[in-house]
Coordinates of C-alpha atoms in Angstrom, one line a residue:
Chain K
M221 CA 17.1 47.5 -12.7
S222 CA 15.9 44.1 -13.4
I223 CA 17.3 40.6 -13.4
L224 CA 17.2 37.9 -15.7
V225 CA 18.0 34.3 -14.5
V226 CA 18.5 31.1 -16.6
G227 CA 18.8 28.1 -14.8
S228 CA 16.6 24.7 -13.8
V229 CA 13.0 24.7 -12.9
A230 CA 12.3 21.3 -11.2
F231 CA 10.1 19.0 -9.3
D232 CA 12.0 17.7 -6.2
S233 CA 11.3 15.0 -3.6
V234 CA 13.3 15.8 -0.7
K235 CA 13.7 13.8 2.8
T236 CA 15.6 15.1 5.6
P237 CA 15.7 14.0 9.4
F238 CA 12.5 16.3 10.1
G239 CA 10.1 15.2 7.2
E240 CA 9.6 14.6 3.5
R241 CA 7.8 16.1 0.8
E242 CA 7.0 14.7 -2.9
R243 CA 7.3 17.0 -6.0
I244 CA 7.5 20.0 -4.6
L245 CA 8.7 23.0 -7.0
G246 CA 12.4 23.4 -6.9
G247 CA 15.5 24.1 -9.2
S248 CA 18.0 26.8 -9.1
A249 CA 15.8 29.3 -11.2
T250 CA 13.0 28.9 -9.0
Y251 CA 14.7 29.2 -5.7
F252 CA 16.7 32.4 -7.2
S253 CA 13.9 34.4 -8.6
V254 CA 11.7 33.9 -5.5
A255 CA 14.4 35.3 -3.4
A256 CA 15.4 37.9 -5.7
S257 CA 11.7 39.1 -6.2
F258 CA 11.8 40.7 -2.8
F259 CA 14.3 43.1 -4.3
T260 CA 13.3 43.9 -7.9
D261 CA 11.7 42.8 -11.2
V262 CA 12.9 39.2 -12.2
R263 CA 12.4 37.4 -15.5
V264 CA 13.0 33.8 -15.8
V265 CA 14.5 31.7 -18.8
A266 CA 14.1 27.9 -18.2
V267 CA 12.2 24.6 -19.5
V268 CA 9.3 22.8 -18.1
G269 CA 7.2 19.9 -19.2
E270 CA 3.5 19.3 -19.1
D271 CA 3.2 18.7 -15.6
F272 CA 4.0 22.0 -14.8
G273 CA 0.6 23.8 -14.0
P274 CA -1.3 26.8 -12.3
D275 CA -0.1 25.6 -8.8
Q276 CA 3.3 26.0 -10.1
D277 CA 2.7 29.3 -11.9
A278 CA 1.4 30.5 -8.6
V279 CA 4.9 30.3 -6.9
F280 CA 6.4 32.9 -9.6
L281 CA 3.3 34.8 -10.2
D282 CA 2.6 35.5 -6.4
R283 CA 6.0 37.2 -6.4
N284 CA 5.5 39.0 -9.4
V285 CA 8.3 37.0 -11.4
D286 CA 7.9 37.2 -15.2
I287 CA 7.7 34.0 -16.6
T288 CA 6.6 34.8 -20.0
D289 CA 10.2 33.5 -21.3
L290 CA 9.3 30.1 -19.2
E291 CA 9.2 27.6 -22.1
R292 CA 6.7 25.0 -21.9
V293 CA 7.2 21.7 -23.8
P294 CA 5.9 18.5 -24.3
G295 CA 7.2 15.7 -21.6
R296 CA 7.9 16.1 -17.9
S297 CA 9.9 18.5 -16.1
F298 CA 13.2 18.1 -14.6
F299 CA 12.9 15.9 -11.5
W300 CA 15.4 15.5 -8.7
S301 CA 14.9 13.1 -5.7
G302 CA 17.4 13.7 -2.6
E303 CA 17.8 13.0 0.9
Y304 CA 20.0 14.6 3.8
G305 CA 21.1 13.0 6.8
F306 CA 21.8 14.8 10.3
D307 CA 24.7 16.4 8.7
L308 CA 22.9 18.6 6.5
N309 CA 25.8 19.8 4.6
V310 CA 25.5 16.7 2.0
A311 CA 22.7 15.8 -0.1
K312 CA 22.6 12.3 -1.4
T313 CA 20.8 12.2 -4.7
R314 CA 18.3 9.2 -4.8
D315 CA 17.2 9.9 -8.3
T316 CA 17.7 12.6 -11.3
Q317 CA 15.6 12.6 -14.3
L318 CA 16.6 15.6 -16.9
N319 CA 13.4 14.9 -19.1
V320 CA 12.7 18.2 -20.8
F321 CA 15.9 19.7 -19.4
A322 CA 18.1 17.4 -21.5
D323 CA 17.4 19.2 -24.7
F324 CA 17.1 22.6 -23.2
K325 CA 18.1 25.5 -25.4
P326 CA 17.5 29.0 -23.8
K327 CA 15.2 31.0 -25.9
L328 CA 15.3 34.7 -25.0
S329 CA 12.9 37.3 -26.0
D330 CA 13.9 40.9 -26.8
K331 CA 13.2 42.0 -23.7
A332 CA 15.2 39.2 -21.9
R333 CA 18.2 40.5 -24.0
E334 CA 18.2 43.9 -22.7
T335 CA 18.0 42.8 -18.9
P336 CA 20.8 44.9 -17.2
Y337 CA 21.7 41.9 -14.5
L338 CA 22.1 38.5 -15.7
F339 CA 22.4 35.5 -13.3
L340 CA 23.7 32.0 -15.1
G341 CA 22.2 29.3 -13.0
N342 CA 23.9 26.1 -12.8
I343 CA 23.7 24.4 -16.3
Q344 CA 26.1 23.5 -18.8
P345 CA 28.9 26.1 -19.2
Q346 CA 28.2 26.0 -23.1
L347 CA 24.7 27.1 -22.7
Q348 CA 25.8 29.9 -20.1
V349 CA 28.1 31.4 -22.7
E350 CA 25.1 31.2 -25.4
V351 CA 23.0 33.1 -23.0
R352 CA 25.6 35.3 -21.8
E353 CA 26.4 36.4 -25.6
Q354 CA 23.0 37.3 -26.2
V355 CA 22.5 39.7 -23.3
G356 CA 24.3 43.2 -22.9
A357 CA 24.1 43.1 -19.1
K358 CA 25.8 45.5 -17.1
L359 CA 26.8 42.6 -14.4
V360 CA 26.7 39.1 -15.2
A361 CA 27.2 36.4 -12.5
A362 CA 27.4 32.6 -12.6
D363 CA 27.0 29.4 -10.6
T364 CA 28.6 26.2 -11.6
M365 CA 29.1 22.7 -9.8
N366 CA 31.5 20.1 -9.6
Y367 CA 30.1 17.9 -12.7
W368 CA 30.8 20.6 -15.0
I369 CA 34.3 21.2 -13.4
D370 CA 35.2 17.6 -13.7
N371 CA 33.7 17.3 -17.1
T372 CA 33.7 20.1 -19.3
P373 CA 36.6 22.2 -18.0
D374 CA 37.2 23.8 -21.3
D375 CA 33.7 25.0 -21.7
L376 CA 33.9 26.1 -18.2
S377 CA 37.0 28.3 -18.7
E378 CA 35.4 29.8 -21.7
M379 CA 32.6 30.9 -19.4
L380 CA 34.9 32.1 -16.6
R381 CA 36.5 34.5 -19.2
R382 CA 32.9 35.9 -20.0
I383 CA 31.6 36.9 -16.5
D384 CA 31.9 39.6 -13.8
L385 CA 31.3 37.4 -10.6
L386 CA 31.1 33.9 -9.8
V387 CA 29.2 32.5 -6.9
I388 CA 30.2 29.1 -5.9
N389 CA 30.8 26.9 -2.7
D390 CA 34.2 26.1 -1.4
A391 CA 34.4 22.6 -2.6
E392 CA 33.9 23.9 -6.0
A393 CA 36.7 26.8 -5.5
R394 CA 38.9 24.3 -4.4
A395 CA 38.2 22.1 -7.4
I396 CA 38.3 24.8 -10.1
A397 CA 41.9 25.9 -8.9
R398 CA 43.1 22.7 -7.9
E399 CA 44.4 24.1 -4.6
A400 CA 43.3 23.2 -1.1
N401 CA 44.3 26.7 0.4
L402 CA 41.1 28.8 -0.1
V403 CA 43.0 32.0 -0.4
R404 CA 45.4 30.8 -3.0
A405 CA 42.3 29.2 -5.0
A406 CA 40.5 32.5 -5.0
R407 CA 43.6 34.2 -6.5
K408 CA 43.8 31.7 -9.3
I409 CA 40.2 31.8 -10.1
L410 CA 40.2 35.6 -10.4
S411 CA 43.2 35.2 -12.8
M412 CA 40.7 33.0 -15.0
G413 CA 38.2 35.8 -15.5
P414 CA 35.8 37.2 -12.9
K415 CA 36.8 40.2 -11.2
R416 CA 35.0 39.1 -8.1
L417 CA 34.5 35.8 -6.3
V418 CA 32.0 34.9 -3.8
I419 CA 32.3 31.5 -2.1
K420 CA 29.3 30.0 0.0
R421 CA 30.3 27.9 2.9
G422 CA 27.1 26.8 4.1
E423 CA 27.1 27.1 8.2
Y424 CA 30.2 29.0 8.0
G425 CA 29.1 31.8 6.0
V426 CA 30.3 33.4 3.0
T427 CA 33.5 35.1 1.9
M428 CA 34.1 37.4 -1.2
F429 CA 37.6 38.1 -3.1
T430 CA 38.7 40.5 -5.3
E431 CA 42.2 41.2 -6.5
H432 CA 42.6 43.8 -3.8
S433 CA 39.7 43.2 -1.1
Y434 CA 38.6 40.5 1.0
F435 CA 35.1 40.2 3.1
A436 CA 33.9 37.5 5.1
T437 CA 30.8 36.9 7.2
P438 CA 29.3 34.1 9.6
A439 CA 26.0 32.6 8.5
Y440 CA 22.9 33.3 10.3
P441 CA 23.1 31.0 13.1
L442 CA 20.2 28.5 13.2
E443 CA 19.0 25.9 15.7
E444 CA 16.9 24.2 13.2
V445 CA 17.9 23.6 9.3
F446 CA 15.2 22.0 8.1
D447 CA 15.7 21.6 4.4
P448 CA 19.0 22.9 2.9
T449 CA 17.9 22.4 -0.6
G450 CA 18.0 25.9 -2.6
A451 CA 20.3 27.6 0.1
G452 CA 23.0 28.6 -2.6
D453 CA 20.4 29.8 -5.1
S454 CA 18.2 31.7 -2.7
F455 CA 21.3 33.3 -1.3
A456 CA 22.3 33.9 -5.2
G457 CA 18.9 35.8 -5.4
G458 CA 19.2 37.8 -2.4
F459 CA 22.7 39.0 -3.3
M460 CA 22.0 39.8 -6.9
G461 CA 18.6 41.3 -5.9
Y462 CA 20.2 43.8 -3.6
L463 CA 22.7 44.8 -6.4
A464 CA 20.1 45.0 -8.9
A465 CA 17.6 47.2 -6.9
T466 CA 20.2 49.6 -5.9
N467 CA 22.3 49.4 -9.0
A468 CA 25.5 50.3 -7.0
S469 CA 28.8 48.7 -7.7
D470 CA 31.3 49.8 -5.0
E471 CA 32.7 47.3 -2.4
A472 CA 30.2 48.4 0.4
A473 CA 27.1 47.7 -2.0
F474 CA 28.5 44.3 -2.6
R475 CA 29.1 43.5 1.1
R476 CA 25.5 44.7 2.0
A477 CA 24.4 42.3 -1.0
I478 CA 26.3 39.2 0.5
I479 CA 24.3 40.0 3.7
Y480 CA 21.1 40.2 2.1
G481 CA 21.8 37.1 0.2
S482 CA 22.6 35.2 3.4
V483 CA 19.6 36.4 5.1
M484 CA 17.4 35.1 2.3
A485 CA 19.4 31.7 2.5
S486 CA 19.0 31.4 6.3
F487 CA 15.0 32.0 5.8
N488 CA 14.9 29.3 2.9
V489 CA 16.5 26.5 4.9
E490 CA 14.0 26.8 7.7
E491 CA 11.1 24.9 5.8
F492 CA 10.8 22.8 2.8
G493 CA 11.2 24.2 -0.8
C494 CA 10.0 28.0 -1.2
E495 CA 7.5 27.7 1.7
R496 CA 9.0 30.0 4.1
M497 CA 9.9 32.6 1.3
R498 CA 6.5 32.5 0.1
R499 CA 5.3 34.1 3.2
L500 CA 8.4 36.2 4.1
T501 CA 8.2 39.9 5.0
Y502 CA 10.3 42.8 4.3
D503 CA 10.3 43.4 8.4
E504 CA 11.3 39.9 8.7
I505 CA 14.2 40.3 6.2
N506 CA 15.5 43.7 7.7
A507 CA 15.2 42.3 11.1
R508 CA 17.6 39.5 10.3
F509 CA 19.7 41.9 8.2
R510 CA 20.3 44.0 11.4
E511 CA 20.9 40.9 13.4
L512 CA 23.5 39.6 11.4
R513 CA 25.3 43.1 11.4
S514 CA 25.3 43.0 15.2
F515 CA 26.7 39.2 15.2
S516 CA 29.8 40.6 13.3
N517 CA 30.3 43.8 14.8
F518 CA 32.9 45.1 17.0
E519 CA 34.1 48.3 17.7
E520 CA 37.4 50.1 17.0
A521 CA 40.1 48.6 19.3
Q522 CA 40.7 50.4 22.6
M523 CA 44.2 49.7 22.7
P524 CA 45.7 48.0 26.0
P525 CA 48.7 49.9 27.7
F526 CA 51.4 48.2 25.5
Chain Z
M1165 CA 46.2 42.5 35.5
S1166 CA 48.3 39.4 35.6
I1167 CA 47.3 35.8 34.4
L1168 CA 48.1 32.5 35.8
V1169 CA 48.3 29.6 33.0
V1170 CA 48.5 26.1 34.1
G1171 CA 49.0 23.4 31.5
S1172 CA 51.7 21.6 29.4
V1173 CA 55.2 22.6 28.5
A1174 CA 56.4 19.9 26.2
F1175 CA 59.2 19.1 23.4
D1176 CA 57.4 18.7 20.1
S1177 CA 58.6 16.8 16.9
V1178 CA 56.4 18.1 14.0
K1179 CA 56.3 17.4 10.5
T1180 CA 54.3 19.6 7.9
P1181 CA 54.3 19.4 4.3
F1182 CA 56.5 22.4 4.6
G1183 CA 59.2 21.0 6.8
E1184 CA 60.3 19.3 10.1
R1185 CA 61.6 20.1 13.2
E1186 CA 62.7 17.9 16.0
R1187 CA 62.3 18.6 19.7
I1188 CA 61.1 22.3 19.3
L1189 CA 59.5 23.9 22.7
G1190 CA 55.7 23.3 22.5
G1191 CA 52.8 22.5 25.0
S1192 CA 49.7 24.4 25.7
A1193 CA 51.0 26.8 28.5
T1194 CA 53.9 27.5 26.2
Y1195 CA 51.9 28.9 23.3
F1196 CA 49.4 30.5 25.8
S1197 CA 52.2 32.1 27.5
V1198 CA 54.3 33.7 24.8
A1199 CA 51.0 35.0 23.3
A1200 CA 49.6 36.4 26.3
S1201 CA 53.0 38.1 27.1
F1202 CA 52.4 40.7 24.3
F1203 CA 49.5 42.1 26.4
T1204 CA 50.2 41.4 30.1
D1205 CA 52.2 39.8 32.8
V1206 CA 51.9 35.9 32.8
R1207 CA 53.1 33.4 35.3
V1208 CA 53.5 29.6 34.2
V1209 CA 52.6 26.8 36.3
A1210 CA 53.8 23.5 34.8
V1211 CA 56.4 20.7 35.0
V1212 CA 59.5 20.0 33.0
G1213 CA 62.3 17.3 33.2
E1214 CA 66.1 17.6 33.1
D1215 CA 66.0 18.1 29.4
F1216 CA 64.6 21.5 29.6
G1217 CA 67.5 23.9 29.8
P1218 CA 68.6 27.4 29.3
D1219 CA 67.6 27.4 25.4
Q1220 CA 64.2 26.7 26.7
D1221 CA 64.0 29.1 29.6
A1222 CA 64.9 31.6 27.1
V1223 CA 61.7 31.4 25.1
F1224 CA 59.7 32.3 28.4
L1225 CA 62.3 35.1 29.7
D1226 CA 62.6 36.8 26.6
R1227 CA 59.0 37.6 26.8
N1228 CA 59.2 38.2 30.4
V1229 CA 57.2 35.3 31.4
D1230 CA 57.3 34.4 35.1
I1231 CA 58.7 31.0 35.4
T1232 CA 59.4 30.7 39.0
D1233 CA 56.4 28.2 39.6
L1234 CA 57.6 25.9 36.5
E1235 CA 58.3 22.9 38.4
R1236 CA 61.5 21.2 37.4
V1237 CA 61.8 17.4 38.4
P1238 CA 64.1 14.4 37.5
G1239 CA 63.0 12.7 34.2
R1240 CA 62.4 13.7 30.7
S1241 CA 59.7 16.4 29.7
F1242 CA 56.3 15.9 28.1
F1243 CA 57.2 14.9 24.4
W1244 CA 54.7 14.7 21.6
S1245 CA 55.5 13.8 17.7
G1246 CA 52.9 14.5 15.1
E1247 CA 52.6 15.1 11.4
Y1248 CA 50.1 17.1 9.1
G1249 CA 49.2 16.5 5.9
F1250 CA 48.0 18.9 3.1
D1251 CA 44.8 18.8 5.0
L1252 CA 46.4 20.9 7.9
N1253 CA 43.2 20.8 10.1
V1254 CA 44.1 17.3 11.5
A1255 CA 47.3 16.2 13.2
K1256 CA 48.2 12.6 13.2
T1257 CA 50.1 11.7 16.4
R1258 CA 52.9 9.6 15.8
D1259 CA 54.2 9.4 19.3
T1260 CA 53.2 10.8 22.8
Q1261 CA 55.3 10.1 25.9
L1262 CA 53.8 12.0 29.0
N1263 CA 57.1 11.4 31.1
V1264 CA 57.0 13.9 34.1
F1265 CA 53.7 15.3 33.0
A1266 CA 52.0 11.9 34.3
D1267 CA 52.5 12.7 37.8
F1268 CA 52.0 16.5 37.6
K1269 CA 50.4 17.8 40.6
P1270 CA 50.3 21.6 40.1
K1271 CA 51.9 23.3 43.0
L1272 CA 50.9 27.3 43.2
S1273 CA 53.1 29.8 45.0
D1274 CA 51.1 32.3 47.1
K1275 CA 51.6 34.7 44.5
A1276 CA 50.0 32.4 42.0
R1277 CA 46.9 32.0 44.2
E1278 CA 46.6 35.8 44.0
T1279 CA 46.5 36.3 40.1
P1280 CA 43.2 37.7 38.9
Y1281 CA 43.0 36.0 35.4
L1282 CA 43.4 32.1 35.4
F1283 CA 43.7 30.0 32.2
L1284 CA 43.4 26.1 32.7
G1285 CA 45.0 24.8 29.8
N1286 CA 43.9 21.5 28.7
I1287 CA 44.9 18.8 31.5
Q1288 CA 42.9 16.4 33.2
P1289 CA 39.6 18.1 34.4
Q1290 CA 40.4 17.0 37.9
L1291 CA 43.6 18.8 38.0
Q1292 CA 42.0 21.9 36.5
V1293 CA 39.6 21.8 39.2
E1294 CA 42.2 21.5 42.1
V1295 CA 43.9 24.6 40.5
R1296 CA 40.8 26.5 40.3
E1297 CA 39.9 25.9 43.9
Q1298 CA 43.4 27.5 45.1
V1299 CA 43.1 30.6 43.0
G1300 CA 40.4 33.4 43.6
A1301 CA 40.7 34.7 40.3
K1302 CA 38.1 37.5 38.7
L1303 CA 38.1 35.5 35.6
V1304 CA 38.8 31.6 35.1
A1305 CA 38.8 30.2 31.5
A1306 CA 39.6 26.5 30.5
D1307 CA 40.1 24.6 27.6
T1308 CA 39.5 20.8 27.2
M1309 CA 39.8 18.2 24.9
N1310 CA 38.1 15.0 23.5
Y1311 CA 40.2 12.6 25.7
W1312 CA 38.7 14.2 28.7
I1313 CA 35.1 14.5 27.4
D1314 CA 35.2 10.8 26.5
N1315 CA 36.9 9.4 29.4
T1316 CA 36.2 11.5 32.2
P1317 CA 32.9 13.0 31.8
D1318 CA 32.1 13.5 35.6
D1319 CA 35.2 15.6 36.2
L1320 CA 34.7 17.5 33.4
S1321 CA 31.1 18.5 34.2
E1322 CA 32.7 19.4 37.7
M1323 CA 34.9 21.7 36.2
L1324 CA 32.5 23.2 33.8
R1325 CA 30.7 24.2 37.0
R1326 CA 33.3 26.2 38.3
I1327 CA 34.5 28.3 35.4
D1328 CA 33.3 31.7 33.8
L1329 CA 34.5 30.9 30.3
L1330 CA 35.2 27.6 28.1
V1331 CA 37.2 27.9 25.0
I1332 CA 37.3 24.8 22.8
N1333 CA 37.1 23.8 19.3
D1334 CA 33.8 23.0 17.3
A1335 CA 34.1 19.0 17.4
E1336 CA 34.6 19.4 21.2
A1337 CA 31.6 21.6 21.6
R1338 CA 29.5 18.8 19.7
A1339 CA 31.1 16.1 21.9
I1340 CA 30.3 17.7 25.2
A1341 CA 26.8 18.4 24.3
R1342 CA 26.3 15.4 22.2
E1343 CA 24.5 17.5 19.6
A1344 CA 25.2 18.2 16.0
N1345 CA 23.6 21.6 15.7
L1346 CA 26.4 24.0 16.9
V1347 CA 23.8 26.6 18.1
R1348 CA 21.9 24.2 20.3
A1349 CA 25.3 22.6 21.6
A1350 CA 26.3 26.1 22.6
R1351 CA 23.0 26.7 24.6
K1352 CA 23.4 23.3 26.0
I1353 CA 27.1 23.9 27.4
L1354 CA 26.2 27.3 28.6
S1355 CA 23.4 25.3 30.8
M1356 CA 26.5 23.2 32.2
G1357 CA 28.5 26.2 33.9
P1358 CA 30.4 28.7 31.8
K1359 CA 28.6 31.8 31.2
R1360 CA 30.2 32.2 28.2
L1361 CA 31.5 30.0 25.2
V1362 CA 34.1 30.6 22.8
I1363 CA 34.3 28.2 19.7
K1364 CA 37.6 28.0 17.7
R1365 CA 36.8 26.7 14.1
G1366 CA 40.2 26.7 12.3
E1367 CA 40.1 28.3 9.0
Y1368 CA 36.5 29.3 9.6
G1369 CA 37.1 31.8 12.4
V1370 CA 35.6 31.9 16.0
T1371 CA 32.3 32.0 17.5
M1372 CA 31.3 33.3 21.0
F1373 CA 28.0 32.7 22.8
T1374 CA 26.4 33.8 25.8
E1375 CA 22.8 33.4 26.7
H1376 CA 21.8 36.6 25.2
S1377 CA 24.7 37.2 22.6
Y1378 CA 26.3 35.6 19.7
F1379 CA 29.7 37.0 17.7
A1380 CA 31.5 35.3 14.9
T1381 CA 34.5 36.3 13.0
P1382 CA 36.4 34.8 10.5
A1383 CA 40.0 33.8 10.6
Y1384 CA 42.8 35.8 9.2
P1385 CA 42.9 34.6 5.4
L1386 CA 46.3 33.1 5.2
E1387 CA 47.9 32.0 1.9
E1388 CA 50.5 29.5 3.9
V1389 CA 49.8 27.6 7.1
F1390 CA 52.7 26.3 8.0
D1391 CA 52.5 24.6 11.4
P1392 CA 48.8 24.7 12.7
T1393 CA 50.4 23.3 16.3
G1394 CA 49.5 25.8 19.0
A1395 CA 47.0 27.7 17.1
G1396 CA 44.1 27.3 19.6
D1397 CA 46.5 28.2 22.6
S1398 CA 48.1 31.0 20.9
F1399 CA 44.5 32.0 20.3
A1400 CA 43.6 31.7 24.1
G1401 CA 46.8 33.4 25.0
G1402 CA 45.9 36.6 23.0
F1403 CA 42.3 36.3 23.9
M1404 CA 43.1 36.3 27.8
G1405 CA 45.9 38.6 27.3
Y1406 CA 43.7 41.4 26.2
L1407 CA 41.4 40.7 28.7
A1408 CA 43.5 40.8 31.6
A1409 CA 45.4 44.0 30.1
T1410 CA 42.1 46.0 29.9
N1411 CA 40.6 44.4 33.0
A1412 CA 37.3 45.0 31.1
S1413 CA 34.4 42.7 31.2
D1414 CA 31.7 44.2 28.7
E1415 CA 30.6 42.2 25.5
A1416 CA 32.4 44.8 23.5
A1417 CA 35.8 44.1 25.4
F1418 CA 35.2 40.2 24.8
R1419 CA 34.7 40.9 21.0
R1420 CA 38.1 42.8 20.9
A1421 CA 39.6 40.0 22.9
I1422 CA 38.3 37.5 20.4
I1423 CA 40.0 39.6 17.5
Y1424 CA 43.4 39.7 19.3
G1425 CA 43.3 36.0 20.0
S1426 CA 42.8 35.4 16.2
V1427 CA 45.6 37.8 15.4
M1428 CA 48.1 35.9 17.7
A1429 CA 47.0 32.5 16.1
S1430 CA 47.3 33.7 12.8
F1431 CA 51.1 34.7 13.5
N1432 CA 51.8 31.4 15.3
V1433 CA 50.8 29.1 12.4
E1434 CA 53.2 31.0 9.9
E1435 CA 56.2 29.3 11.4
F1436 CA 57.2 26.1 13.4
G1437 CA 56.6 26.3 16.9
C1438 CA 56.9 29.7 18.8
E1439 CA 59.5 31.1 16.3
R1440 CA 57.0 33.6 14.8
M1441 CA 55.9 35.0 17.8
R1442 CA 59.4 35.4 19.1
R1443 CA 60.1 38.1 16.9
L1444 CA 56.7 39.6 16.5
T1445 CA 56.1 43.2 17.1
Y1446 CA 53.1 45.5 18.3
D1447 CA 53.0 47.1 14.9
E1448 CA 52.4 43.8 13.3
I1449 CA 49.7 43.0 15.8
N1450 CA 47.9 46.2 15.3
A1451 CA 48.0 45.9 11.5
R1452 CA 46.6 42.7 11.6
F1453 CA 43.7 43.5 13.8
R1454 CA 42.8 46.5 11.7
E1455 CA 42.9 44.3 8.6
L1456 CA 40.4 41.8 10.4
R1457 CA 38.4 44.4 11.3
S1458 CA 37.9 45.8 7.6
F1459 CA 37.2 42.0 6.4
S1460 CA 34.1 41.8 8.5
N1461 CA 33.1 45.5 8.3
F1462 CA 30.0 46.6 6.6
E1463 CA 27.9 49.8 6.6
E1464 CA 24.7 50.2 7.9
A1465 CA 22.2 49.0 5.1
Q1466 CA 20.9 51.7 2.7
M1467 CA 17.7 49.8 2.0
P1468 CA 16.5 49.3 -1.5
P1469 CA 13.3 51.0 -2.5
F1470 CA 11.1 48.2 -1.5

């Protein structure tokens, strides 16, 4: 099955303790679609400006991502500039220029409306709802961020009521639920709409909640995190990509999807932008999947002589 | 096989957002030995003052912990007073009175010297070394804390060279290695002596490193953490208790031991002091072991049609 992703396509200038890049291709829809493209067909709905050219097209086209619904308008593309210190968990934003993204009204082709898997990247909750209403998808997942949680809580609640699955980080989960304990926060969010909640915890891995199940897995242990930008979106791309490719919806499939998402994120942060994902192979993906499995595997207890 | 633990036995006054207790029995050796007692025979080496009476004896004796090597001297026992805010990860110390603990010189009986499993609780590294030299144990594990890492680094290095296994939290691991990345920090610590490193990460679970293996498991997801005091020591007690009870030393046994440690810690934080562990049953322990297993279990990948 194929995936439709709506989100941002942007130019990022990123500085980390390990180096610097000017105006590399970024944005939630970019990271998501490149990661998901390893698993299934992906179609992107986003907006870019006149500074988006053949080099940027190539990032998508080389991965067979369908960009016919990528709108091109006069002006400049969304631009973000940020810096990470040695604590790579927090980005310091140096500059944000919404540019053509400020007036983004997602336009969906007929083909886009028929896509069975939909991922609503982190954009205004109101736009997420508008897109969601136009797509008769089998599975709808969404991301969001603290800005929308704080500033458009009603729109966010509306969005939450209309999705199947929410993929956020732990700070966002605590903020949405106004609850410090993550288990209680998860329970509250599940009462707000989504039937399944995936919480990204950076170097601590990922947890997944439903009303009746809990799953937790460690992150792939990396000695070098080069550039954390896009980790969450490449996770979501691998996660949704696996689900769409297998079209399975049992708990076991969701768990394996979490592992594939973790694998894609772990590769993505090894280099700037999409650089690492652009030359990734299936052998590498599957090898890391097996490694992650071995890291959390333990046999049935051989009970001590109580 | 039996375990010898050397550490502190103390009175704690603890305040959390959920309540308050004055002068309840605490200390690393207390939490460790009560947790380990569910798995095997435990002998405690520690010092207490005249304020330690039959009610305190009972905490150990009810669990068949051997306290014949518990030294009783004139004066008052070690006293700690602390407070936790809603972020239960960090304790604010209100008062510390070393009392009889200030002059603690562990005295080991002949039986103590023959104990095959030794846990060096968090005391001066120099004392840990002295005890270690007197015990011909099969497996020696130790804990430490930032105070010793900062103030007695040479003694700490000496201690690390003489143990098999170190059990610390992630802040301590980063401090010992002077390295922010946990994987690199672990690699460095393993080069300093211990062949195996267990890192406690609170609500994020536990990771274990050897030169050639990595294991990570989530914490048991609790909706209410009532009093985090003793979480690390009850973890270590369950961990060492399982190892000693089974006398196994393969990777799989260490992994199961991590899970039993996590189970004991998860119960311990549900109430003040040792209250929850004192009425814990084997059925409860094994049920939670199975739950933790289910939380991190995922099947072999059913590969998508790449």
